[in-house]
Short mmCIF file of C-alpha atoms and ligand atoms in Angstrom, two decimals:
data_model
loop_
_atom_site.label_atom_id
_atom_site.label_comp_id
_atom_site.label_asym_id
_atom_site.label_seq_id
_atom_site.Cartn_x
_atom_site.Cartn_y
_atom_site.Cartn_z
CA UNK X 255 -6.24 15.00 29.25
CA UNK X 256 -4.67 18.29 29.17
CA UNK X 257 -0.78 17.71 29.64
CA UNK X 258 1.93 21.10 29.74
CA UNK X 259 5.18 20.05 29.63
CA UNK X 260 6.89 23.49 30.84
CA UNK X 261 10.14 24.86 30.71
CA UNK X 262 11.98 22.58 28.90
CA UNK X 263 14.20 23.26 25.83
CA UNK X 264 12.32 22.15 23.13
CA UNK X 265 14.68 20.11 20.44
CA UNK X 266 13.23 19.62 16.54
CA UNK X 267 15.19 18.80 13.75
CA UNK X 268 15.81 22.81 13.33
CA UNK X 269 14.98 24.33 16.22
CA UNK X 270 16.11 24.63 19.95
CA UNK X 271 14.76 26.96 22.05
CA UNK X 272 13.13 27.30 25.93
CA UNK X 273 9.65 26.86 26.14
CA UNK X 274 6.64 24.68 26.41
CA UNK X 275 4.08 22.05 24.92
CA UNK X 276 0.71 21.55 25.10
CA UNK X 277 -0.76 18.46 24.98
CA UNK X 278 -4.37 18.08 23.90
CA UNK X 279 -7.13 14.89 23.50
CA UNK X 280 -3.91 13.24 22.10
CA UNK X 281 -2.54 15.93 20.07
CA UNK X 282 0.27 18.59 20.71
CA UNK X 283 -1.84 21.55 20.27
CA UNK X 284 0.42 24.40 20.67
CA UNK X 285 4.13 25.03 21.07
CA UNK X 286 5.86 28.23 22.37
CA UNK X 287 8.02 30.27 24.40
CA UNK X 288 5.58 31.71 26.45
CA UNK X 289 1.58 29.97 26.31
CA UNK X 290 1.76 28.66 29.65
CA UNK X 291 -0.78 31.05 30.97
CA UNK X 292 -3.32 30.12 28.01
CA UNK X 293 -4.04 26.70 29.70
CA UNK X 294 -4.33 27.22 33.61
CA UNK X 295 -6.74 24.11 33.74
CA UNK X 296 -3.37 21.56 32.14
CA UNK X 297 -1.54 19.18 34.45
CA UNK X 298 1.93 20.99 34.42
CA UNK X 299 5.26 18.46 34.01
CA UNK X 300 8.40 21.09 34.64
CA UNK X 301 10.74 20.09 32.40
CA UNK X 302 13.36 22.49 33.73
CA UNK X 303 16.65 21.89 32.30
CA UNK X 304 15.35 19.20 30.22
CA UNK X 305 15.13 18.51 26.63
CA UNK X 306 12.13 17.90 25.23
CA UNK X 307 12.00 16.06 21.84
CA UNK X 308 9.54 14.05 19.47
CA UNK X 309 9.13 10.26 20.38
CA UNK X 310 12.39 8.34 18.42
CA UNK X 311 10.99 6.67 15.71
CA UNK X 312 13.00 3.44 14.89
CA UNK X 313 12.86 2.15 11.60
CA UNK X 314 14.44 -1.13 12.09
CA UNK X 315 13.15 -4.09 14.37
CA UNK X 316 12.43 -7.34 14.53
CA UNK X 317 10.78 -8.21 17.24
CA UNK X 318 9.82 -11.77 18.09
CA UNK X 319 10.80 -12.75 14.56
CA UNK X 320 10.92 -16.89 13.57
CA UNK X 321 14.23 -18.06 12.88
CA UNK X 322 14.56 -21.64 12.44
CA UNK X 323 13.36 -23.43 15.71
CA UNK X 324 13.39 -20.27 17.68
CA UNK X 325 12.41 -16.52 17.21
CA UNK X 326 14.04 -13.55 18.37
CA UNK X 327 13.88 -13.45 22.02
CA UNK X 328 11.40 -9.99 22.67
CA UNK X 329 8.02 -10.31 22.29
CA UNK X 330 6.06 -7.56 20.96
CA UNK X 331 5.10 -6.38 24.88
CA UNK X 332 8.74 -6.66 26.43
CA UNK X 333 10.54 -4.99 22.91
CA UNK X 334 7.67 -2.00 22.79
CA UNK X 335 8.16 -1.58 26.12
CA UNK X 336 11.96 -1.46 25.76
CA UNK X 337 11.29 0.84 23.16
CA UNK X 338 9.19 3.28 25.07
CA UNK X 339 11.95 2.98 27.99
CA UNK X 340 14.37 4.29 25.25
CA UNK X 341 12.45 7.21 23.83
CA UNK X 342 11.20 5.37 21.03
CA UNK X 343 7.09 5.45 20.36
CA UNK X 344 7.16 3.88 16.79
CA UNK X 345 8.74 1.33 15.40
CA UNK X 346 8.63 -0.20 11.94
CA UNK X 347 9.06 -3.65 12.70
CA UNK X 348 10.13 -6.35 9.46
CA UNK X 349 7.48 -8.88 8.82
CA UNK X 350 8.83 -11.45 6.66
CA UNK X 351 7.41 -13.60 4.19
CA UNK X 352 8.09 -17.32 4.26
CA UNK X 353 9.33 -18.40 1.11
CA UNK X 354 6.08 -20.22 -0.33
CA UNK X 355 3.15 -18.11 1.64
CA UNK X 356 1.51 -14.82 0.36
CA UNK X 357 2.25 -10.82 1.40
CA UNK X 358 -1.11 -10.93 2.57
CA UNK X 359 -0.60 -13.87 4.56
CA UNK X 360 2.38 -12.59 5.93
CA UNK X 361 1.12 -9.16 6.79
CA UNK X 362 -2.14 -10.83 8.96
CA UNK X 363 0.58 -13.08 11.06
CA UNK X 364 2.26 -10.01 11.84
CA UNK X 365 -0.68 -8.22 12.74
CA UNK X 366 -2.13 -10.96 15.04
CA UNK X 367 1.50 -11.30 17.01
CA UNK X 368 1.84 -7.58 17.60
CA UNK X 369 -2.10 -6.14 17.94
CA UNK X 370 -2.83 -6.96 21.98
CA UNK X 371 0.96 -6.92 23.15
CA UNK X 372 2.19 -3.90 21.46
CA UNK X 373 2.93 -0.37 23.94
CA UNK X 374 4.23 1.49 21.28
CA UNK X 375 3.19 2.57 17.91
CA UNK X 376 3.75 0.06 15.08
CA UNK X 377 3.76 -0.63 11.12
CA UNK X 378 5.73 -3.04 9.15
CA UNK X 379 7.90 -3.25 6.06
CA UNK X 380 7.59 -6.50 4.00
CA UNK X 381 10.23 -9.14 3.50
CA UNK X 382 10.12 -9.98 0.23
CA UNK X 383 12.15 -13.81 -0.05
CA UNK X 384 9.98 -15.30 -2.71
CA UNK X 385 9.45 -12.76 -5.34
CA UNK X 386 7.39 -14.43 -7.68
CA UNK X 387 4.76 -12.58 -10.26
CA UNK X 388 1.60 -13.52 -7.92
CA UNK X 389 3.05 -12.63 -5.08
CA UNK X 390 4.11 -8.83 -6.18
CA UNK X 391 0.79 -8.56 -7.72
CA UNK X 392 0.00 -8.37 -3.83
CA UNK X 393 1.77 -5.03 -3.75
CA UNK X 394 -1.09 -2.30 -4.17
CA UNK X 395 -3.12 -4.20 -1.50
CA UNK X 396 -1.04 -3.36 1.17
CA UNK X 397 0.01 -0.04 0.16
CA UNK X 398 -3.43 0.29 0.84
CA UNK X 399 -3.01 -1.69 4.13
CA UNK X 400 -0.19 0.69 5.37
CA UNK X 401 2.71 -1.28 4.13
CA UNK X 402 4.93 1.44 2.13
CA UNK X 403 8.54 0.03 2.08
CA UNK X 404 9.61 -3.58 1.15
CA UNK X 405 12.96 -5.25 1.96
CA UNK X 406 14.70 -7.68 -0.12
CA UNK X 407 17.94 -9.20 0.20
CA UNK X 408 21.15 -9.45 -1.72
CA UNK X 409 23.15 -11.77 1.06
CA UNK X 410 21.94 -15.30 2.18
CA UNK X 411 22.32 -17.16 -1.22
CA UNK X 412 19.70 -20.13 -1.25
CA UNK X 413 17.63 -18.53 1.31
CA UNK X 414 16.70 -14.74 0.94
CA UNK X 415 18.85 -13.62 -1.69
CA UNK X 416 16.84 -12.32 -4.85
CA UNK X 417 18.52 -12.37 -8.42
CA UNK X 418 19.08 -8.84 -9.79
CA UNK X 419 16.71 -9.47 -12.04
CA UNK X 420 13.77 -9.62 -9.47
CA UNK X 421 15.55 -6.50 -7.79
CA UNK X 422 14.77 -4.33 -10.96
CA UNK X 423 11.06 -5.39 -11.28
CA UNK X 424 10.71 -4.44 -7.50
CA UNK X 425 12.57 -1.62 -8.18
CA UNK X 426 10.57 -0.45 -11.34
CA UNK X 427 7.51 -0.78 -9.64
CA UNK X 428 8.48 0.96 -6.31
CA UNK X 429 8.49 3.75 -9.10
CA UNK X 430 5.53 3.29 -10.57
CA UNK X 431 3.62 2.79 -7.13
CA UNK X 432 6.09 5.49 -4.83
CA UNK X 433 6.98 3.04 -2.54
CA UNK X 434 10.52 2.26 -0.85
CA UNK X 435 12.63 -0.78 -1.31
CA UNK X 436 14.84 -1.65 1.87
CA UNK X 437 17.89 -3.24 0.77
CA UNK X 438 20.10 -5.76 2.57
CA UNK X 439 23.06 -5.16 0.67
CA UNK X 440 25.79 -7.65 1.26
CA UNK X 441 26.95 -10.08 -1.75
CA UNK X 442 25.48 -13.45 -1.46
CA UNK X 443 28.14 -15.21 -3.57
CA UNK X 444 30.85 -13.63 -2.15
CA UNK X 445 29.67 -14.07 2.18
CA UNK X 446 29.03 -18.00 0.44
CA UNK X 447 32.31 -19.05 -0.88
CA UNK X 448 33.89 -17.08 2.13
CA UNK X 449 31.95 -19.43 4.35
CA UNK X 450 32.48 -22.18 3.04
CA UNK X 451 36.16 -21.47 2.73
CA UNK X 452 36.55 -20.72 6.56
CA UNK X 453 34.78 -23.94 7.33
CA UNK X 454 36.90 -26.12 4.85
CA UNK X 455 40.02 -24.58 6.97
CA UNK X 456 38.25 -25.25 9.86
CA UNK X 457 37.54 -22.02 10.98
CA UNK X 458 34.22 -22.54 12.31
CA UNK X 459 34.30 -20.30 16.09
CA UNK X 460 32.27 -16.93 16.23
CA UNK X 461 36.00 -15.58 15.55
CA UNK X 462 35.31 -16.17 12.30
CA UNK X 463 32.28 -14.36 11.37
CA UNK X 464 33.17 -11.22 9.93
CA UNK X 465 35.99 -12.91 8.16
CA UNK X 466 33.41 -14.36 5.89
CA UNK X 467 31.15 -11.19 5.36
CA UNK X 468 33.78 -9.45 3.76
CA UNK X 469 33.59 -5.41 3.48
CA UNK X 470 33.95 -6.27 -0.57
CA UNK X 471 30.20 -7.62 -0.35
CA UNK X 472 28.84 -4.79 1.31
CA UNK X 473 30.89 -2.33 -1.12
CA UNK X 474 29.65 -4.55 -4.31
CA UNK X 475 26.72 -5.00 -3.78
CA UNK X 476 25.89 -1.21 -2.55
CA UNK X 477 27.70 0.05 -5.79
CA UNK X 478 25.25 -2.33 -7.87
CA UNK X 479 21.72 -1.16 -6.42
CA UNK X 480 22.99 2.37 -6.82
CA UNK X 481 23.46 1.38 -10.26
CA UNK X 482 20.36 -0.28 -10.61
CA UNK X 483 18.50 2.28 -8.89
CA UNK X 484 19.95 5.00 -11.06
CA UNK X 485 18.82 3.04 -14.06
CA UNK X 486 15.13 2.48 -13.14
CA UNK X 487 14.21 5.16 -11.47
CA UNK X 488 13.19 2.97 -7.94
CA UNK X 489 13.24 3.87 -4.36
CA UNK X 490 16.18 2.55 -2.95
CA UNK X 491 17.15 2.41 0.96
CA UNK X 492 20.34 0.84 1.99
CA UNK X 493 19.87 -0.06 5.17
CA UNK X 494 22.72 -1.25 7.81
CA UNK X 495 25.38 0.88 6.09
CA UNK X 496 28.68 -0.17 8.02
CA UNK X 497 31.80 0.70 5.36
CA UNK X 498 33.67 3.77 4.60
CA UNK X 499 33.47 2.65 0.83
CA UNK X 500 29.52 2.40 0.83
CA UNK X 501 29.18 5.57 2.71
CA UNK X 502 31.46 7.43 -0.18
CA UNK X 503 29.48 5.56 -2.80
CA UNK X 504 25.79 6.91 -1.63
CA UNK X 505 27.41 10.39 -1.37
CA UNK X 506 28.69 10.49 -4.50
CA UNK X 507 25.19 8.85 -6.20
CA UNK X 508 23.38 11.37 -3.94
CA UNK X 509 25.51 14.16 -5.74
CA UNK X 510 24.63 13.06 -9.34
CA UNK X 511 20.67 12.86 -8.17
CA UNK X 512 20.54 9.21 -7.76
CA UNK X 513 16.83 8.95 -5.56
CA UNK X 514 18.11 7.12 -2.50
CA UNK X 515 18.38 7.14 1.27
CA UNK X 516 20.86 5.13 3.74
CA UNK X 517 20.52 4.14 7.04
CA UNK X 518 23.02 3.22 9.85
CA UNK X 519 23.07 1.59 13.49
CA UNK X 520 24.49 2.49 16.54
CA UNK X 521 26.61 -0.60 16.89
CA UNK X 522 28.59 0.31 13.50
CA UNK X 523 28.86 3.90 14.92
CA UNK X 524 30.40 2.97 18.46
CA UNK X 525 31.37 -0.49 18.52
CA UNK X 526 34.45 -2.21 16.30
CA UNK X 527 35.34 -5.86 15.04
CA UNK X 528 38.13 -6.00 18.04
CA UNK X 529 34.78 -7.70 19.63
CA UNK X 530 35.18 -11.02 17.17
CA UNK X 531 39.37 -11.22 19.33
CA UNK X 532 37.21 -11.83 22.48
CA UNK X 533 38.18 -15.58 24.26
CA UNK X 534 35.81 -18.36 23.54
CA UNK X 535 31.75 -17.98 22.46
CA UNK X 536 32.34 -14.60 24.04
CA UNK X 537 32.46 -12.88 19.99
CA UNK X 538 28.83 -14.63 19.37
CA UNK X 539 27.20 -11.26 21.47
CA UNK X 540 28.13 -9.77 18.56
CA UNK X 541 27.25 -12.10 15.85
CA UNK X 542 24.84 -9.44 13.83
CA UNK X 543 25.29 -8.84 9.74
CA UNK X 544 26.68 -6.74 8.37
CA UNK X 545 29.52 -7.45 11.43
CA UNK X 546 31.34 -4.87 13.07
CA UNK X 547 33.82 -2.60 11.04
CA UNK X 548 37.32 -0.96 11.65
CA UNK X 549 37.70 2.27 13.60
CA UNK X 550 38.35 4.19 9.90
CA UNK X 551 34.27 3.15 9.34
CA UNK X 552 33.14 4.21 12.54
CA UNK X 553 34.44 7.92 11.34
CA UNK X 554 33.22 8.13 7.88
CA UNK X 555 29.75 7.06 8.91
CA UNK X 556 29.50 9.66 11.92
CA UNK X 557 30.48 12.24 8.79
CA UNK X 558 28.22 10.52 6.87
CA UNK X 559 25.31 11.02 9.26
CA UNK X 560 26.43 14.95 10.28
CA UNK X 561 26.53 15.45 6.25
CA UNK X 562 23.10 14.07 5.12
CA UNK X 563 24.59 11.38 3.22
CA UNK X 564 22.98 8.85 5.82
CA UNK X 565 19.56 10.13 6.37
CA UNK X 566 18.43 7.87 9.64
CA UNK X 567 19.38 5.25 12.28
CA UNK X 568 17.75 2.64 13.16
CA UNK X 569 18.73 0.08 15.61
CA UNK X 570 18.36 -3.52 13.82
CA UNK X 571 17.28 -4.84 17.15
CA UNK X 572 17.69 -8.36 16.67
CA UNK X 573 17.82 -10.17 20.32
CA UNK X 574 19.00 -14.02 20.98
CA UNK X 575 19.09 -14.70 24.65
CA UNK X 576 23.39 -15.18 24.52
CA UNK X 577 23.01 -18.56 27.06
CA UNK X 578 19.84 -20.21 25.66
CA UNK X 579 19.97 -19.15 21.86
CA UNK X 580 23.09 -18.18 20.29
CA UNK X 581 24.23 -20.89 21.89
CA UNK X 582 22.20 -23.56 20.09
CA UNK X 583 24.68 -23.38 17.13
CA UNK X 584 27.80 -23.29 18.82
CA UNK X 585 30.06 -25.75 16.89
CA UNK X 586 29.20 -23.81 13.69
CA UNK X 587 29.85 -19.22 13.13
CA UNK X 588 26.86 -19.36 10.86
CA UNK X 589 24.25 -20.82 12.24
CA UNK X 590 24.44 -18.74 15.36
CA UNK X 591 21.52 -16.40 15.17
CA UNK X 592 22.10 -13.35 13.84
CA UNK X 593 21.65 -10.16 15.42
CA UNK X 594 21.63 -8.17 18.92
CA UNK X 595 19.88 -5.95 20.98
CA UNK X 596 19.48 -2.09 21.05
CA UNK X 597 16.02 -0.90 20.81
CA UNK X 598 16.38 0.91 24.31
CA UNK X 599 19.70 2.08 23.52
CA UNK X 600 19.52 4.13 20.50
CA UNK X 601 18.64 7.33 21.58
CA UNK X 602 21.12 7.67 24.51
CA UNK X 603 24.17 6.82 22.89
CA UNK X 604 23.11 8.89 19.43
CA UNK X 605 23.17 11.47 22.25
CA UNK X 606 26.16 10.69 24.17
CA UNK X 607 28.45 9.98 21.07
CA UNK X 608 26.90 12.32 18.52
CA UNK X 609 25.77 15.31 20.61
CA UNK X 610 27.82 15.21 23.52
CA UNK X 611 31.32 14.11 21.55
CA UNK X 612 30.38 17.39 18.94
CA UNK X 613 29.98 14.90 15.85
CA UNK X 614 26.16 15.78 15.25
CA UNK X 615 24.53 18.87 16.08
CA UNK X 616 21.22 18.64 18.69
CA UNK X 617 18.74 19.14 15.95
CA UNK X 618 20.59 16.62 13.77
CA UNK X 619 20.22 14.23 16.83
CA UNK X 620 16.25 14.74 16.54
CA UNK X 621 16.57 14.67 12.76
CA UNK X 622 18.17 11.04 12.42
CA UNK X 623 16.21 9.79 15.11
CA UNK X 624 12.91 10.82 14.82
CA UNK X 625 11.79 12.92 11.88
CA UNK X 626 13.92 11.56 8.90
CA UNK X 627 12.38 7.91 10.09
CA UNK X 628 9.23 9.70 10.04
CA UNK X 629 9.27 11.06 6.85
CA UNK X 630 11.06 8.37 5.04
CA UNK X 631 8.48 5.64 6.15
CA UNK X 632 5.31 7.80 5.54
CA UNK X 633 4.33 8.20 9.03
CA UNK X 634 5.30 12.56 9.13
CA UNK X 635 4.23 15.22 10.30
CA UNK X 636 1.56 12.65 12.80
CA UNK X 637 4.69 11.63 13.86
CA UNK X 638 8.73 12.72 13.96
CA UNK X 639 7.96 16.31 15.28
CA UNK X 640 6.65 19.00 17.35
CA UNK X 641 3.96 20.78 15.56
CA UNK X 642 0.46 21.83 16.12
CA UNK X 643 -1.63 19.01 15.08
CA UNK X 644 1.23 16.08 15.50
CA UNK X 645 0.76 13.13 17.28
CA UNK X 646 1.66 13.82 21.33
CA UNK X 647 4.59 11.96 21.45
CA UNK X 648 6.87 13.42 23.69
CA UNK X 649 10.19 12.09 25.98
CA UNK X 650 11.83 14.32 28.43
CA UNK X 651 14.88 13.64 28.13
CA UNK X 652 17.95 14.61 31.18
CA UNK X 653 20.70 15.58 29.32
CA UNK X 654 23.00 15.87 32.56
CA UNK X 655 22.34 11.98 34.09
CA UNK X 656 25.55 10.30 33.84
CA UNK X 657 24.55 5.91 33.89
CA UNK X 658 26.21 2.63 32.68
CA UNK X 659 24.55 0.25 30.10
CA UNK X 660 23.54 -2.80 31.17
CA UNK X 661 21.31 -5.80 30.62
CA UNK X 662 20.79 -5.74 34.59
CA UNK X 663 19.28 -2.27 34.29
CA UNK X 664 17.66 -2.42 30.90
CA UNK X 665 14.04 -3.88 29.78
CA UNK X 666 15.00 -5.70 26.68
CA UNK X 667 14.18 -9.78 27.34
CA UNK X 668 17.61 -10.53 26.45
CA UNK X 669 20.44 -11.51 28.83
CA UNK X 670 23.49 -9.35 27.87
CA UNK X 671 23.10 -5.65 26.29
CA UNK X 672 25.46 -4.82 23.07
CA UNK X 673 26.96 -2.19 24.90
CA UNK X 674 27.14 -3.65 28.38
CA UNK X 675 29.31 -1.71 30.87
CA UNK X 676 29.57 1.63 28.29
CA UNK X 677 29.04 4.46 30.93
CA UNK X 678 27.13 7.31 28.80
CA UNK X 679 25.46 11.03 29.75
CA UNK X 680 21.95 11.69 28.69
CA UNK X 681 18.88 9.47 29.58
CA UNK X 682 15.24 9.35 28.92
CA UNK X 683 13.50 10.30 31.66
CA UNK X 684 9.40 10.93 30.47
CA UNK X 685 7.65 9.85 27.40
CA UNK X 686 3.99 10.67 26.38
CA UNK X 687 2.65 8.13 23.49
CA UNK X 688 -0.55 10.24 22.18
CA UNK X 689 -0.60 12.41 24.84
CA UNK X 690 -0.47 9.60 27.69
CA UNK X 691 2.17 9.39 29.97
CA UNK X 692 3.88 5.89 29.82
CA UNK X 693 7.13 6.13 31.26
CA UNK X 694 7.25 8.57 34.37
CA UNK X 695 10.40 9.33 36.16
CA UNK X 696 12.01 5.74 34.26
CA UNK X 697 8.96 3.69 35.03
CA UNK X 698 6.80 2.29 32.91
CA UNK X 699 2.59 3.02 33.17
CA UNK X 700 1.07 1.74 29.88
CA UNK X 701 -0.84 -1.70 29.27
CA UNK X 702 -0.04 -4.30 26.58
CA UNK X 703 -1.98 -3.67 23.85
CA UNK X 704 -2.54 -0.20 23.88
CA UNK X 705 -0.27 0.56 20.95
CA UNK X 706 -1.36 1.47 17.25
CA UNK X 707 -1.17 0.11 13.93
CA UNK X 708 0.48 2.64 11.50
CA UNK X 709 -1.34 2.89 8.41
CA UNK X 710 1.93 4.48 6.74
CA UNK X 711 1.15 6.40 3.69
CA UNK X 712 4.35 6.89 0.62
CA UNK X 713 7.08 7.84 1.96
CA UNK X 714 7.98 11.62 1.60
CA UNK X 715 10.08 11.88 -1.70
CA UNK X 716 8.78 8.53 -3.48
N1 DUC F 873 19.36 -7.98 8.64
C1 DUC F 873 19.27 -7.72 8.92
O1 DUC F 873 18.56 -6.59 8.61
N2 DUC F 873 19.00 -7.88 10.35
C2 DUC F 873 19.33 -9.04 10.94
C3 DUC F 873 19.95 -9.83 10.20
C4 DUC F 873 20.53 -9.74 8.66
O2 DUC F 873 20.88 -10.23 8.36
ZN1 ZN F 874 19.35 -7.04 6.40
ZN1 ZN F 875 17.31 -5.89 10.06
#
């Protein structure tokens, strides 16, 4: 298939120029200001007035994630289709080790789930919840299988939380083998203490979720992790960062040369903890961890993104039906399934609140949503850029179209939207995955199973 996307504004992490992109055999063949005459037999797509960007990479999703007696509500089909609608052509999903089960089994289980369902390309981070020696020995084999990042938790005491000793061991291995350690940085003991105190005072409704996850718990964990990264020389990636003090600690660490990366998410950039003041059970829609914070935190996160202290924006997409799943554990905030949808919203939200409102540049938007995640997660340059030889993953984006976000018009399999009712300018119009149109004029054209597994290599800089 030969496609010429012509006359749009091509935007990469470093450039923007009026030009054409020629795709052939699933790859980007050429990019330039005046190349259309060279490809007379190509099918032409007119992108006049539109932005032409690399397919975006969401480095933080939880699709069909088992949780107790339920699982997050998107299947690999609905979740990755929603990703495409939102301009995301690759995701790195979290495969979660069950305590006592091997990492190889975990990878196999997740592969089976995704294989015949996924419609965008996908890879896996591996969450290690049982860091015993036998399981850590599987890591080199997993690297060969394309899993080049692992996650662990300082939170969820008694369940997922790992000790500092295990974290140090993992960091040393990350240095030795060249992989990335993604960390959920909240002090599990502090969360446990706050949760038990609130429950003992009879404070059990979702309004109390944020108080059970105090900002000090994040800041302590971020600072401790940075010190341990510094001492071990390991490769640290702090995910879903929410607080101003965390941004400061990361900036200072980067300045003194600590090898580390950081991610934030759209919900922390544009929402705040006033959602927990909503009456009744409504606040449960924003029971996610870490919780939403203050307006000054939002400002610090935007500044961190603009200055490069924060490297990437992932969604932490982890949807649970409000009516059917969030309510399963209505009586206690700490038992409400944690997470919120967002895989379809990220690129447009970052454009409206970031680029349109002058918080980040057009090139930074592409970098934080596309190029930096591709580099960080070991899929660059086949993903995340518009250069000859890269996969033909392209988004045509209408920078003028105004619309209102709503669960009714989005495609995620969930009965509410994290950003319901927010009006934004900028909309994904068409999407190409490896040179094939998968979204055309906001219509889905693909079929289940057309997404490919990403065998990831060592993250850049590891
Ligand atoms: N951490 C995540 O990264 N996602 C969902 C919940 C959590 O604690
Ligand atoms: Zn987490
Ligand atoms: Zn997550």
